[in-house]
Each structure stands twice: as C-alpha cells, then as structure tokens.
XYZ file of C-alpha atoms in Angstrom:
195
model
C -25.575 -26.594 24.747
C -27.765 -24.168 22.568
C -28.951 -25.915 18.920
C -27.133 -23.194 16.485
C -29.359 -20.664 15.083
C -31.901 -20.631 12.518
C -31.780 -18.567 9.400
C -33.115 -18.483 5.984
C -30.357 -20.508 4.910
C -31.246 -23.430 7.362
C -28.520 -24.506 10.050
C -27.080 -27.139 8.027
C -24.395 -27.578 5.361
C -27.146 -29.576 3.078
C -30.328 -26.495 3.855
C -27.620 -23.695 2.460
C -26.668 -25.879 -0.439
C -30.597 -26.227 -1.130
C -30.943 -22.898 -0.348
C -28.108 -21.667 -3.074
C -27.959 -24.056 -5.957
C -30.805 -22.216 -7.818
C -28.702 -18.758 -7.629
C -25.066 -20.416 -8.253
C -24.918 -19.298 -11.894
C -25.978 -16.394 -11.410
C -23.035 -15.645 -9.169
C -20.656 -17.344 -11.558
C -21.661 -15.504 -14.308
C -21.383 -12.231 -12.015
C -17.415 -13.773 -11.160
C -16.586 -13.789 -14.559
C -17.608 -10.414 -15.050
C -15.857 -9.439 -11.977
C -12.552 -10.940 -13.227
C -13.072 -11.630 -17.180
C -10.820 -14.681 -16.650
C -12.717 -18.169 -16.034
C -10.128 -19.350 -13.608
C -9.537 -16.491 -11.643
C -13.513 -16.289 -11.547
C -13.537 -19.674 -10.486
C -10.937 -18.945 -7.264
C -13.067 -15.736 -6.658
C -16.539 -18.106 -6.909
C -15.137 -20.517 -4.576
C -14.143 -18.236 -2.068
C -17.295 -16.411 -1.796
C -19.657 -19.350 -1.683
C -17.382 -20.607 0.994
C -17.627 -17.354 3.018
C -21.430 -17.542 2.247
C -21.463 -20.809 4.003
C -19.400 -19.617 6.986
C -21.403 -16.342 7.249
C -24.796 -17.967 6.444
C -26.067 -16.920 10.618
C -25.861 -13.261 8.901
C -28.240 -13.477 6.022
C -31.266 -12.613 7.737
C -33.599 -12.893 4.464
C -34.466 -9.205 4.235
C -32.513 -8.894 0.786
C -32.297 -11.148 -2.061
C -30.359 -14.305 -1.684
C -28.260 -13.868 -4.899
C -27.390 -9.742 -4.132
C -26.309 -11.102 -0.688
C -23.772 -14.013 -2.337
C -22.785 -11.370 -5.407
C -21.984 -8.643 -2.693
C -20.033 -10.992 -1.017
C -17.926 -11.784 -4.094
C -17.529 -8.299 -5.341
C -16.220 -8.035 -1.563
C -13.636 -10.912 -2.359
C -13.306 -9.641 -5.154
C -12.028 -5.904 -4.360
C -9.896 -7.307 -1.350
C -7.782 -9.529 -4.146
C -7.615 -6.145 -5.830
C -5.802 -4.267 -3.159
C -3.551 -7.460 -1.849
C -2.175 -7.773 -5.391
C -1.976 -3.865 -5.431
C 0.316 -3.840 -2.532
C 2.151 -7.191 -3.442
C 3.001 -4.925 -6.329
C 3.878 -1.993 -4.648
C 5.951 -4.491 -2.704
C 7.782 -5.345 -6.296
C 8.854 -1.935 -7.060
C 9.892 -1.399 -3.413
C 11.783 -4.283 -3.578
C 13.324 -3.482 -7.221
C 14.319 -0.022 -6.668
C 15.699 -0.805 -3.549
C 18.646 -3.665 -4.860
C 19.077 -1.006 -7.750
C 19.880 1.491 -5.437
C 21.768 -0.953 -3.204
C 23.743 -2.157 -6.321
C 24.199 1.306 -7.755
C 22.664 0.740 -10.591
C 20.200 3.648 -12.411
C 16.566 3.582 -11.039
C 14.487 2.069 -13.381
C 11.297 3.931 -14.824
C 8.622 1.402 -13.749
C 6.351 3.008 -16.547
C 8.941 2.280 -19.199
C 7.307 -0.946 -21.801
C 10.585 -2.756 -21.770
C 10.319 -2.240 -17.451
C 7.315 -4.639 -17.654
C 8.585 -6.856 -19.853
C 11.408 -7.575 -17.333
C 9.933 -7.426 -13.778
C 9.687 -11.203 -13.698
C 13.591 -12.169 -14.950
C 14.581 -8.689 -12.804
C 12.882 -9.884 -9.559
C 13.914 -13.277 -9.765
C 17.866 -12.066 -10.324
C 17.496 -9.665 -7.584
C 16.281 -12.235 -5.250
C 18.208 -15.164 -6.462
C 21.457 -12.462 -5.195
C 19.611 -11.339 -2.336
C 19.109 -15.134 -1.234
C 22.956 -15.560 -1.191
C 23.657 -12.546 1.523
C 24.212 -14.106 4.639
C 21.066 -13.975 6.549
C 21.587 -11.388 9.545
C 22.768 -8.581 6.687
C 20.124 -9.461 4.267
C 17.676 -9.252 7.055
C 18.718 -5.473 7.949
C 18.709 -4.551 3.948
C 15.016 -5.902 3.574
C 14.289 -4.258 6.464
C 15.634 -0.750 5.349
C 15.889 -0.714 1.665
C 12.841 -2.601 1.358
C 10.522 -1.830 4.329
C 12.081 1.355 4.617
C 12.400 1.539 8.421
C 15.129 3.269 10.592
C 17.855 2.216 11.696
C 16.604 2.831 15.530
C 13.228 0.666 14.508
C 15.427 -2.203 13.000
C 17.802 -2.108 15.982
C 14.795 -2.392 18.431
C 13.257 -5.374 16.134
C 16.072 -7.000 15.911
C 17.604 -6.351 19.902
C 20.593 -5.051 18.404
C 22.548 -1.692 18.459
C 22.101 0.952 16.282
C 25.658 0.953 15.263
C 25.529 -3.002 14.395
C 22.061 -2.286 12.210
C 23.968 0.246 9.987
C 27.358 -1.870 9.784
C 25.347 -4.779 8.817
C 23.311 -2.816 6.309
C 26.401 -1.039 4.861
C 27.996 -4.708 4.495
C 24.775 -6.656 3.096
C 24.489 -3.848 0.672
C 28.420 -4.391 -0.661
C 27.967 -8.272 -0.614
C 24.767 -7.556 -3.050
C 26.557 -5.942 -5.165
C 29.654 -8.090 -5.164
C 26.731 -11.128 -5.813
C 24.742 -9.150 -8.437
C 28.380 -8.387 -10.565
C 29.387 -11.835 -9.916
C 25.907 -12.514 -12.011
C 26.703 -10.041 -14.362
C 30.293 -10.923 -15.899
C 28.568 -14.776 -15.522
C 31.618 -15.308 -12.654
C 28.754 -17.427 -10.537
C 31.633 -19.197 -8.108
C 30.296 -18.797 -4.678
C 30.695 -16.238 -2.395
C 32.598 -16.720 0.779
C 30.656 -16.399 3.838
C 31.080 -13.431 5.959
C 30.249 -13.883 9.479
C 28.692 -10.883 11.853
C-alpha cells in the first residue's frame, strides 16, 4: 500500500483545512459576487470547497491558493448556469409540447404575463400529464417532449412502430380529455385505458 501523495495542501482532511481557512472569505465574498444571492452563494461555496478537498492531489502550488479555489467556483458556478439553462429549455419543451398536444395556441415564451404563469402552467400540465396511463404518457414525453422518432421510441421501448404512434395518438387525446376535464373544473377521474 502506497501512503497517498503529498501536496501543498497536505494529505489530510485537517492540513487542507489549515491550508484554506485564511483564503475562505475571500472565496465567499467572490460566491456572492458570482451569484448576488447569499444562499445560492452559500450552495455554490460549499460545493467548491468540497471539490477543493476532493481535488486537493491537483493543486500543485505553482498558482495562488485562493485563484485555484475561486477558479474552481466560477467552474461550479458556470456548470449551475448551463444545467438550469437546459432545465429551462426543458420547460418550454415540455410546455409547448402539451399545448400542442392539447390544441391549444403556442404560447409566446417572451410574453410578461408567459412568465408570470410558467409555474401554475407547468404544474397543470404535469398534474394532467401524471394522470395518462403510464405506457402512453411515456411515448408523448418521449416525442412531444424529447422530440424523438417514432422508429427511436419503438427501439427504446422494444415495441413496434405502429404501437409507438397508436399509443402517442391515444396519450395525446387522453391529455386533452384530462386538461378539459381541468378546465370546465369536471375533475371526476378518468377511466383507465389499457394498451
């Protein structure tokens, strides 16, 4: 067994905390100005210091200590950026797909009164989605939301072609009969239709 590697930051969880403490504000202060919200700076803090710990065989002392921990951050920082960027891609995906599905107008996601209502809107949309049965909601996510083929769903799924777009045809309908059901405030529950 080979004693683990030396660095700058010692081998051990008390050397890095040693090693850090004097720079820790620093970073935090950097956080906040990363974020300009104390909580999310506090998240984005956490998460770097505990990469910094994981990572500390990297730091090989040629650079300062607190550039090394605030790069690391602004890394953490810019990869938050782009997940919530594509969870919110996701969101309009997933919006303009039940509108479609449903019939409805597509909604203009620049419009004010669009923002207002993408919380109530996705809930609804996936509080009707929830009630599809499960093997035709599965094959509307998949091609009103992910926006794959009916061939690529029917070789996920191991089913045919022609099942994938009866399915889809019928989880689309029962959205809509659960999204009007919403609507007119008629919430009795649907029947379940089997495959």
């Amino acid at each position: 067994m080979t004693a683990p590697r030396s660095t700058p930051l010692g081998s051990t969880r008390a050397q890095f905390e040693a090693a850090v403490r004097p720079i820790l504000p620093r970073v935090y202060r950097y956080c906040i100005s990363l974020t300009g919200d104390r909580d999310r700076a506090d998240d984005l803090f956490q998460n770097a210091v505990l990469k910094a710990f994981l990572n500390a065989s990297s730091y090989e002392g040629r650079s300062d200590l607190a550039g090394w921990l605030c790069g690391i951050a602004r890394n953490e920082y810019l990869e938050t950026r782009r997940t919530e960027a594509r969870r919110h891609g996701l969101f309009d995906r997933f919006v303009d797909a039940c509108t479609e599905a449903l019939g409805l107008a597509p909604s203009d996601a620049k419009a004010p009164d669009r923002l207002l209502m993408q919380g109530e809107e996705s809930e609804l949309l996936l509080a009707c989605l929830q009630q599809v049965p499960e093997d035709f909601r599965t094959v509307v996510v998949l091609c009103d939301i992910e926006e794959l083929g009916y061939d690529e769903v029917a070789g996920m799924l191991g089913i045919p072609k022609g099942t994938v777009k009866s399915r889809h045809a019928r989880g689309r309908a029962r959205l809509r009969e659960v999204y009007e059901r919403v609507a007119t405030g008629s919430l009795a529950p649907a029947r379940e239709e089997s495959t």
